[in-house]
PDB file of C-alpha atoms in Angstrom:
ATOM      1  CA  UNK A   1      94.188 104.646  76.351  1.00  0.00           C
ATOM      2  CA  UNK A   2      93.025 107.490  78.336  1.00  0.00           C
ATOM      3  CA  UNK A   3      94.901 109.390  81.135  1.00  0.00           C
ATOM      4  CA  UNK A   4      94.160 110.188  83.745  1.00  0.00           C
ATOM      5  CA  UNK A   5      95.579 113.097  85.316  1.00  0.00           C
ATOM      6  CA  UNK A   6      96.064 114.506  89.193  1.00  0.00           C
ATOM      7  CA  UNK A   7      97.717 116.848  91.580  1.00  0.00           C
ATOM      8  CA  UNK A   8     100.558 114.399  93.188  1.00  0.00           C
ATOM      9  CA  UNK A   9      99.816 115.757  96.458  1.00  0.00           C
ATOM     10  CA  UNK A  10      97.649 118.478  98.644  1.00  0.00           C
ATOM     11  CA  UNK A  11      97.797 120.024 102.343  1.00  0.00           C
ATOM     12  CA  UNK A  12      94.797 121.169 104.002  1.00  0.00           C
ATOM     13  CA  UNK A  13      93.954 121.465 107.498  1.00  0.00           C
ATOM     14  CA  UNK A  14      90.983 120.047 109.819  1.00  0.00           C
ATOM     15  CA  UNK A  15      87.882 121.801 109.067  1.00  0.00           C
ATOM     16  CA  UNK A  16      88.486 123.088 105.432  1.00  0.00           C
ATOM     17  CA  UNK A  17      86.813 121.939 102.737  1.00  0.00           C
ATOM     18  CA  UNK A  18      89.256 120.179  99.732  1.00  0.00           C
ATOM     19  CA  UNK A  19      88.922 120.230  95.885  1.00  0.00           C
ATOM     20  CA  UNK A  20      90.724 117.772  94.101  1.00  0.00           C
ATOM     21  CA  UNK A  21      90.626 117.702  90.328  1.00  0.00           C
ATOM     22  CA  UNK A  22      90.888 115.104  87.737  1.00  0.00           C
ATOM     23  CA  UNK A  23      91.550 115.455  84.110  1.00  0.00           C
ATOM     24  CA  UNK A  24      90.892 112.788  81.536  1.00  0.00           C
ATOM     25  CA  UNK A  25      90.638 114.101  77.904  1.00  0.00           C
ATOM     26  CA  UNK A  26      89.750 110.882  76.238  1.00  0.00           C
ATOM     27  CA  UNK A  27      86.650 110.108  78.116  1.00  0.00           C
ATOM     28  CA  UNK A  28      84.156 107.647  75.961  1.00  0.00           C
ATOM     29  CA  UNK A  29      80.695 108.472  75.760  1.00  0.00           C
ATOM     30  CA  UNK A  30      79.434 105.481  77.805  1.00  0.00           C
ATOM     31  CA  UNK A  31      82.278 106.219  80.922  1.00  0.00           C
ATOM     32  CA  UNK A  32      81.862 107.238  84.124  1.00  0.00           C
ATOM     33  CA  UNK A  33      83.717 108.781  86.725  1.00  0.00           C
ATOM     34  CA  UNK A  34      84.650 107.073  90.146  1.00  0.00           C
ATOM     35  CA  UNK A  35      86.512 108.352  93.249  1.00  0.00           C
ATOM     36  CA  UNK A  36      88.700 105.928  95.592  1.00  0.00           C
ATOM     37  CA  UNK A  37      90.201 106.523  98.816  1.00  0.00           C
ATOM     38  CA  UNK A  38      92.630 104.030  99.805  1.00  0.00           C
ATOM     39  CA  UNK A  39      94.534 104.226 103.278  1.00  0.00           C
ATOM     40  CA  UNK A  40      98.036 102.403 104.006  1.00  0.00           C
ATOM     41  CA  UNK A  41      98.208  98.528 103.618  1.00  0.00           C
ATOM     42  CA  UNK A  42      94.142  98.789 102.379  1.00  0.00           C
ATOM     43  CA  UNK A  43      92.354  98.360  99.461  1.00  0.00           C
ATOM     44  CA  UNK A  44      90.579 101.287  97.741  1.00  0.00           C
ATOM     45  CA  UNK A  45      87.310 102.468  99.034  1.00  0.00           C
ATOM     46  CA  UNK A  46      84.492 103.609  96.742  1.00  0.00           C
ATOM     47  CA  UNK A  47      83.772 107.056  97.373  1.00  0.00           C
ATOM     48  CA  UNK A  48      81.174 108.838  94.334  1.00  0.00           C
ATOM     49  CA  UNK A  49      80.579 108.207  91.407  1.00  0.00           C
ATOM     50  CA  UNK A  50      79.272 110.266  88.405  1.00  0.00           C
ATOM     51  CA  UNK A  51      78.328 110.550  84.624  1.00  0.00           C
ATOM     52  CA  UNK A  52      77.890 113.901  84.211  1.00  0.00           C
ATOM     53  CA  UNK A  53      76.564 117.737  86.603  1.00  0.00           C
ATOM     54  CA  UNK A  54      76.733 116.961  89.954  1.00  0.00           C
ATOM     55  CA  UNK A  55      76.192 114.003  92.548  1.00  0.00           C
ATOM     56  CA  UNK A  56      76.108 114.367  96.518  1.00  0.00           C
ATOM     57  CA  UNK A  57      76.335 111.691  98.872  1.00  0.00           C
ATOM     58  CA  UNK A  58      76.874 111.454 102.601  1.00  0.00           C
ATOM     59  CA  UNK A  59      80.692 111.679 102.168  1.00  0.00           C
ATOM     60  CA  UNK A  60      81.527 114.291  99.114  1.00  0.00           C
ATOM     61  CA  UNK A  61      80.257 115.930  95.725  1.00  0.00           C
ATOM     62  CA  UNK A  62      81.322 115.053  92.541  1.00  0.00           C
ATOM     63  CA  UNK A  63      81.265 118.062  89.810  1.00  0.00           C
ATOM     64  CA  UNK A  64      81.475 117.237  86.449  1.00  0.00           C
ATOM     65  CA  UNK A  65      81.072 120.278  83.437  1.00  0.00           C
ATOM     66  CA  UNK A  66      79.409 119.731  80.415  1.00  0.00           C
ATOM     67  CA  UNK A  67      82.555 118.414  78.199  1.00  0.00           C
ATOM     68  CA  UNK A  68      83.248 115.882  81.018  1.00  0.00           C
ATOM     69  CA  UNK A  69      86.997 115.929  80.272  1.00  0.00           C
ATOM     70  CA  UNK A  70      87.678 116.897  83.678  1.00  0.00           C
ATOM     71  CA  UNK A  71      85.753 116.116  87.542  1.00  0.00           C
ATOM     72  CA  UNK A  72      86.226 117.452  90.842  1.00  0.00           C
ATOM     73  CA  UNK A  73      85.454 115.610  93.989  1.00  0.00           C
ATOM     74  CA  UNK A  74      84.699 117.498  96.477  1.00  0.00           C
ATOM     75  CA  UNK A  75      84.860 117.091 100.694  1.00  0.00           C
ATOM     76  CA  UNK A  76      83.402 119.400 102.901  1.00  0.00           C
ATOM     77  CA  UNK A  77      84.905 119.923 106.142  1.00  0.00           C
ATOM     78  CA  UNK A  78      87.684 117.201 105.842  1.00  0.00           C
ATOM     79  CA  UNK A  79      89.202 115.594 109.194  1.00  0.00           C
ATOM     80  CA  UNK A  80      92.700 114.094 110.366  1.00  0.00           C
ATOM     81  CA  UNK A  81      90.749 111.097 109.429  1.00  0.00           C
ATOM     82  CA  UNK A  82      90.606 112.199 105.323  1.00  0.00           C
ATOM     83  CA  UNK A  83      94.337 111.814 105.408  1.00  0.00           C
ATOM     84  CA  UNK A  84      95.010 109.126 102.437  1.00  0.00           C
ATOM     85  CA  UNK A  85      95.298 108.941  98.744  1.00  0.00           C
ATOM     86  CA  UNK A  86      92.485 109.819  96.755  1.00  0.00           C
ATOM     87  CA  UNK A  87      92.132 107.683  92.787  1.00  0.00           C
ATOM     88  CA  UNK A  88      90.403 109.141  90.013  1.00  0.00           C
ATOM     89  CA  UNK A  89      89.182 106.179  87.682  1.00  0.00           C
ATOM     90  CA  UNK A  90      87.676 106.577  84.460  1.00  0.00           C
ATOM     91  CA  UNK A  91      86.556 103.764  82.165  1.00  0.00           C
ATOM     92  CA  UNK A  92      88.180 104.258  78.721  1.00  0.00           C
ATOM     93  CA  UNK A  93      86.445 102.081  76.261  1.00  0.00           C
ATOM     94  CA  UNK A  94      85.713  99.209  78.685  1.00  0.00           C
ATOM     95  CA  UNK A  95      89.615  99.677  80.121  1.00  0.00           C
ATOM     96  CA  UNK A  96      89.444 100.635  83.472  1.00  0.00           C
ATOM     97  CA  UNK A  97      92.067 102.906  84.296  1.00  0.00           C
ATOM     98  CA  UNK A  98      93.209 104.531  87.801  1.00  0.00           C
ATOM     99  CA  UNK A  99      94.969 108.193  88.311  1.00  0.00           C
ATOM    100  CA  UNK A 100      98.178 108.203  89.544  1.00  0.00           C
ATOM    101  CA  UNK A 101      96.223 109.498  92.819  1.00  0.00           C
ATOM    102  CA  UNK A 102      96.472 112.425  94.950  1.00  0.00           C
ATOM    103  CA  UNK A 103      98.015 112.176  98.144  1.00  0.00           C
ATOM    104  CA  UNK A 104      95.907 114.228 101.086  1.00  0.00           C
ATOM    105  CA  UNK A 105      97.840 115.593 104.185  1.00  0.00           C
ATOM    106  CA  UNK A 106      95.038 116.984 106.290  1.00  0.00           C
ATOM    107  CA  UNK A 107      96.893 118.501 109.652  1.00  0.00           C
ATOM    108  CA  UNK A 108      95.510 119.890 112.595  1.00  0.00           C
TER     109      UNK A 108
ATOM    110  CA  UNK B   1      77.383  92.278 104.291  1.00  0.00           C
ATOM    111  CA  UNK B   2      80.698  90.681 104.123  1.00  0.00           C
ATOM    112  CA  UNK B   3      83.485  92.126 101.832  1.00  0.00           C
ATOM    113  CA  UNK B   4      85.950  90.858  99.188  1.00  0.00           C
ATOM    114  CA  UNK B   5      88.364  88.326 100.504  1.00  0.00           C
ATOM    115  CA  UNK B   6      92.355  87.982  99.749  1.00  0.00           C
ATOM    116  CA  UNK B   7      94.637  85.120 101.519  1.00  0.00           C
ATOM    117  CA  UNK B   8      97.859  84.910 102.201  1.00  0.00           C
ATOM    118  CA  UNK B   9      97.737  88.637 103.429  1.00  0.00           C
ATOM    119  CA  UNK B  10     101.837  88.856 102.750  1.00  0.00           C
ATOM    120  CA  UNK B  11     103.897  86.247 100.268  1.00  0.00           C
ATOM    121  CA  UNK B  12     107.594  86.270 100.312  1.00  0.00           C
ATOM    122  CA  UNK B  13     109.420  83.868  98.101  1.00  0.00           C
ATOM    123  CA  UNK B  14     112.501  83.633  95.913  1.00  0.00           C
ATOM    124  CA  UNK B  15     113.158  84.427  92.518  1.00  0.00           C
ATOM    125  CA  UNK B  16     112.008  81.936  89.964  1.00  0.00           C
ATOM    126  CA  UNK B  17     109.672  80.715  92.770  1.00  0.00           C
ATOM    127  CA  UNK B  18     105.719  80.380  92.064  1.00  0.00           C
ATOM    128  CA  UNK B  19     102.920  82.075  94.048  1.00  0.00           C
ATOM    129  CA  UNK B  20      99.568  81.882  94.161  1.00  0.00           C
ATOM    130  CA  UNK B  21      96.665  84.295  95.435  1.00  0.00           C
ATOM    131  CA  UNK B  22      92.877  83.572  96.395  1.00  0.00           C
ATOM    132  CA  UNK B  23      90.027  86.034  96.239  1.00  0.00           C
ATOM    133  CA  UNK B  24      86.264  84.975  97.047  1.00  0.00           C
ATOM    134  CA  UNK B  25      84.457  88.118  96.075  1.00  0.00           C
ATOM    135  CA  UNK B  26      81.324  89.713  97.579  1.00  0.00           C
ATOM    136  CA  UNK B  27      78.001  86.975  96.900  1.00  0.00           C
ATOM    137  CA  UNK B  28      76.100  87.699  93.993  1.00  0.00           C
ATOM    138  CA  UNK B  29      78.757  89.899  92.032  1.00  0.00           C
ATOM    139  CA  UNK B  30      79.220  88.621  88.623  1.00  0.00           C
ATOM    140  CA  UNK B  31      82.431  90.720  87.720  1.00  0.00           C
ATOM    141  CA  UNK B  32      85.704  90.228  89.401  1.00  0.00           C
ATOM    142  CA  UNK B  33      88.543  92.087  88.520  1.00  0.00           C
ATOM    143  CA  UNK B  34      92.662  91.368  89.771  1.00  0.00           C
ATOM    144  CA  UNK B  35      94.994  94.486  89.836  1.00  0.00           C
ATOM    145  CA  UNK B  36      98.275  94.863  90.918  1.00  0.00           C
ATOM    146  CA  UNK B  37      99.545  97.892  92.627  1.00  0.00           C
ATOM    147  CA  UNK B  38     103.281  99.250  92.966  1.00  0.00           C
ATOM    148  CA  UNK B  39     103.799 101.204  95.762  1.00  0.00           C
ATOM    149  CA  UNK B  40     104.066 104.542  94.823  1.00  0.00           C
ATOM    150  CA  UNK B  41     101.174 103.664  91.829  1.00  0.00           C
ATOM    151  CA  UNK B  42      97.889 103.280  91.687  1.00  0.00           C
ATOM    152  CA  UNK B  43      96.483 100.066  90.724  1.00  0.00           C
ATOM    153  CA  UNK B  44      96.718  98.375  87.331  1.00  0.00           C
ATOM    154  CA  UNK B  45      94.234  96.143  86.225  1.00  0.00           C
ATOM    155  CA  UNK B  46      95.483  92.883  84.656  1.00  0.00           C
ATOM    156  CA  UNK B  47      92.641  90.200  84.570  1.00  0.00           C
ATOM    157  CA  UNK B  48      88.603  91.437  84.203  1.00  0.00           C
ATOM    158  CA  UNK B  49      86.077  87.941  84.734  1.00  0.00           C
ATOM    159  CA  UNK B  50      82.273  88.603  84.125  1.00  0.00           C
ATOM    160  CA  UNK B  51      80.938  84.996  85.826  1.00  0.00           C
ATOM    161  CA  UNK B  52      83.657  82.491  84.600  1.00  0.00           C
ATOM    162  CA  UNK B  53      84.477  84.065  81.451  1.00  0.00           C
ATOM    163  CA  UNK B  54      87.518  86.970  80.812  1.00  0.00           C
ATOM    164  CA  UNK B  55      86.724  90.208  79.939  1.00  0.00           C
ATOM    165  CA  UNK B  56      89.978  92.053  79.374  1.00  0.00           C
ATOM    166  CA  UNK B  57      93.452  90.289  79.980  1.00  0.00           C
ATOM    167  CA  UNK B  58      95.257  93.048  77.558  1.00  0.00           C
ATOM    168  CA  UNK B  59      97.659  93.730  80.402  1.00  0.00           C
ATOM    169  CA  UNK B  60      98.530  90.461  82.112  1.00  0.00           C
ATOM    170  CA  UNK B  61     101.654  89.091  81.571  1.00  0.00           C
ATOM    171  CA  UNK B  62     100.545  85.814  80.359  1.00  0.00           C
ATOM    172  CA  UNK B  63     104.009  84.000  80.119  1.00  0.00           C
ATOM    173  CA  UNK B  64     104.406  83.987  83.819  1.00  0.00           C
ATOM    174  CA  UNK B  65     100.918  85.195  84.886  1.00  0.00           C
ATOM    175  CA  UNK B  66      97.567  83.041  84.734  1.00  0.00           C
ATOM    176  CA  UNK B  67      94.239  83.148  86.647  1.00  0.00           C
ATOM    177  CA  UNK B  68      91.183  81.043  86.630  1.00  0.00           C
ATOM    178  CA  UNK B  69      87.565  81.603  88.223  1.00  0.00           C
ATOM    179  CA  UNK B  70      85.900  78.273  89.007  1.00  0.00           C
ATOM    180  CA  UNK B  71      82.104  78.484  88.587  1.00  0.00           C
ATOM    181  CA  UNK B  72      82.143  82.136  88.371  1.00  0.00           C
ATOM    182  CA  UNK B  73      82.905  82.424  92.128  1.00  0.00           C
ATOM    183  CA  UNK B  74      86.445  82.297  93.750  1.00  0.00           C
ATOM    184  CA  UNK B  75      89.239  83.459  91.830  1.00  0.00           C
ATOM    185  CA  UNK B  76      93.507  82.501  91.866  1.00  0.00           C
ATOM    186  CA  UNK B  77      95.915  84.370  90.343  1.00  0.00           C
ATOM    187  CA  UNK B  78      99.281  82.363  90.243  1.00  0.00           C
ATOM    188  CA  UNK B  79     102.658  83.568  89.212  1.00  0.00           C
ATOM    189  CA  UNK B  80     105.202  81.332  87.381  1.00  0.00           C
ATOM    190  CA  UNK B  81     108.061  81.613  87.826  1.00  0.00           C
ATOM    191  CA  UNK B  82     108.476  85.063  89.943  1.00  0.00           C
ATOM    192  CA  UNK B  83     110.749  88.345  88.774  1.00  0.00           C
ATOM    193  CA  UNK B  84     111.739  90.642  91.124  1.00  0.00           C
ATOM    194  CA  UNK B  85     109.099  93.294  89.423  1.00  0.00           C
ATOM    195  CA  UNK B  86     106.550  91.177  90.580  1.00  0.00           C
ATOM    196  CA  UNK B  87     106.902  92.183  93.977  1.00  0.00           C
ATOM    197  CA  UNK B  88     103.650  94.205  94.416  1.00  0.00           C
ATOM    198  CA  UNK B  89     100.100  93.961  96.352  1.00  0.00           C
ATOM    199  CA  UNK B  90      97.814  92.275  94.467  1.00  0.00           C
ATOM    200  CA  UNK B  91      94.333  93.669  94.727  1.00  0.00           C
ATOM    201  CA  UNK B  92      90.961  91.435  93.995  1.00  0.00           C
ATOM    202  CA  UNK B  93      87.514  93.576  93.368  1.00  0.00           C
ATOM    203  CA  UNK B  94      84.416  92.623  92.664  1.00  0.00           C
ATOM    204  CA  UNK B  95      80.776  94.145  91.340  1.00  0.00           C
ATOM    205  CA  UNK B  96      77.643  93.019  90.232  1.00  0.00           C
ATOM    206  CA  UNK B  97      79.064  94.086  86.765  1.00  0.00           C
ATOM    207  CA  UNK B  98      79.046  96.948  84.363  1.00  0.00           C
ATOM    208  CA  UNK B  99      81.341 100.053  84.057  1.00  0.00           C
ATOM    209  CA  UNK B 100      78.339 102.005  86.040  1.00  0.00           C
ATOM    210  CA  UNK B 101      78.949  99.620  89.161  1.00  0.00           C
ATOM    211  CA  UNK B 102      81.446 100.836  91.647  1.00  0.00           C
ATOM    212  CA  UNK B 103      83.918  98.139  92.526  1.00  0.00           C
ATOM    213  CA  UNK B 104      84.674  96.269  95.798  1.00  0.00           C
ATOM    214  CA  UNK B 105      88.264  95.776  96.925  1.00  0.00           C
ATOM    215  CA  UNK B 106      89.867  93.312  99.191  1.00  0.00           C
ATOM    216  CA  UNK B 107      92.740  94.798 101.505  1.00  0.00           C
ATOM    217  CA  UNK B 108      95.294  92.718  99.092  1.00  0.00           C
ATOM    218  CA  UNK B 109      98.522  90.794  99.049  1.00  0.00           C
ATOM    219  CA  UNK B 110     101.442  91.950  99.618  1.00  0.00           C
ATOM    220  CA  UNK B 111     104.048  90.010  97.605  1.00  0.00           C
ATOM    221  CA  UNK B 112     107.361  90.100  98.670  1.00  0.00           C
ATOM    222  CA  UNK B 113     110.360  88.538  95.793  1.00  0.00           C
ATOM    223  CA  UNK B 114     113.726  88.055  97.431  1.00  0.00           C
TER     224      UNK B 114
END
């Protein structure tokens, strides 16, 4: 199975823009690469989604190098509003499998 | 569009007790997916349908656990009899299929197991 790894948690403040990285070595060839935010007592929300270089949508980017054993999502200018946990998920041979997620403190 | 939808929003029963969850998922997606999430964890996948048919049940506990998806629409998810590890939301998710879909999610159950 592959793993999926993440930073357990991150601080940033209003205004900044926030990297978060995900690392997941046994990526198949036919996988992509798909970002959830999820607030308290929610379900996750689908943020970007990628199979390999780079993908922009309203919300954030999604970088992805050429090995693809790694991504970073990306959100410019984050807000009080960001604050939440962030799940990388990576299909591993038709397995879907989340990140232990990365939880985002953004402060004013 | 409307979303994925979970009832009961919170279970709590006894030990040994049996539960059961409902999801109707978003019209027109073919996949449906159940995970449960620990808090603390991120979600685990334990049942995959595409239509009325399972995908991937590798990770369901199938001595206790069972679901079923009636003409490829609604979905339940019943437990039988509960452990105190069950106690966990149970997430439903659906797409109109394929790994290259992004997935839907319900806000969940929370199951409680006194």
């Amino acid at each position: 199975l592959a793993k999926t790894t993440q930073p357990i948690s991150m601080d940033s403040y209003e205004g900044q823009e926030v990297n978060i990285t995900c690392s997941h070595n046994n990526i198949a060839t036919n996988d992509y690469i798909t970002w959830y935010q999820q607030f308290p007592s929610q379900g996750p929300r689908f943020i970007i989604q990628g199979y390999k270089t780079k993908v922009t949508n309203e919300v954030a980017s999604l970088f992805i190098p050429a090995d693809r054993k790694s991504s970073t999502l990306s959100l410019p200018r984050v807000s009080l509003s960001d604050t939440a946990v962030y799940y990388c998920l990576v299909g591993d041979r038709g397995k879907l499998i989340f990140g232990q997620g990365t939880e985002l403190s953004v402060k004013p | 569009e409307a979303g994925v939808a979970q009832s009961p929003r919170y279970k709590i029963i006894e030990k040994r007790q049996s539960v059961a969850f409902w999801c109707n998922p978003i019209s027109g997606h073919a996949t449906l997916y159940w995970y449960q999430q620990i808090l603390g964890q991120g979600p685990k996948l334990l049942i995959q349908f595409q239509n009325n048919g399972v995908v991937d049940d590798s990770q369901l506990p199938k001595d206790r656990f069972s679901a079923e998806r009636l003409k490829g629409v609604d979905s339940t998810l019943k437990i039988q009899p509960a452990k105190l590890e069950d106690s966990a939301v149970y997430l439903c998710a659906s797409s109109f299929g394929g790994l290259d879909q992004p997935q839907h999610f319900g806000d969940g159950t929370r199951l409680s197991i006194l």
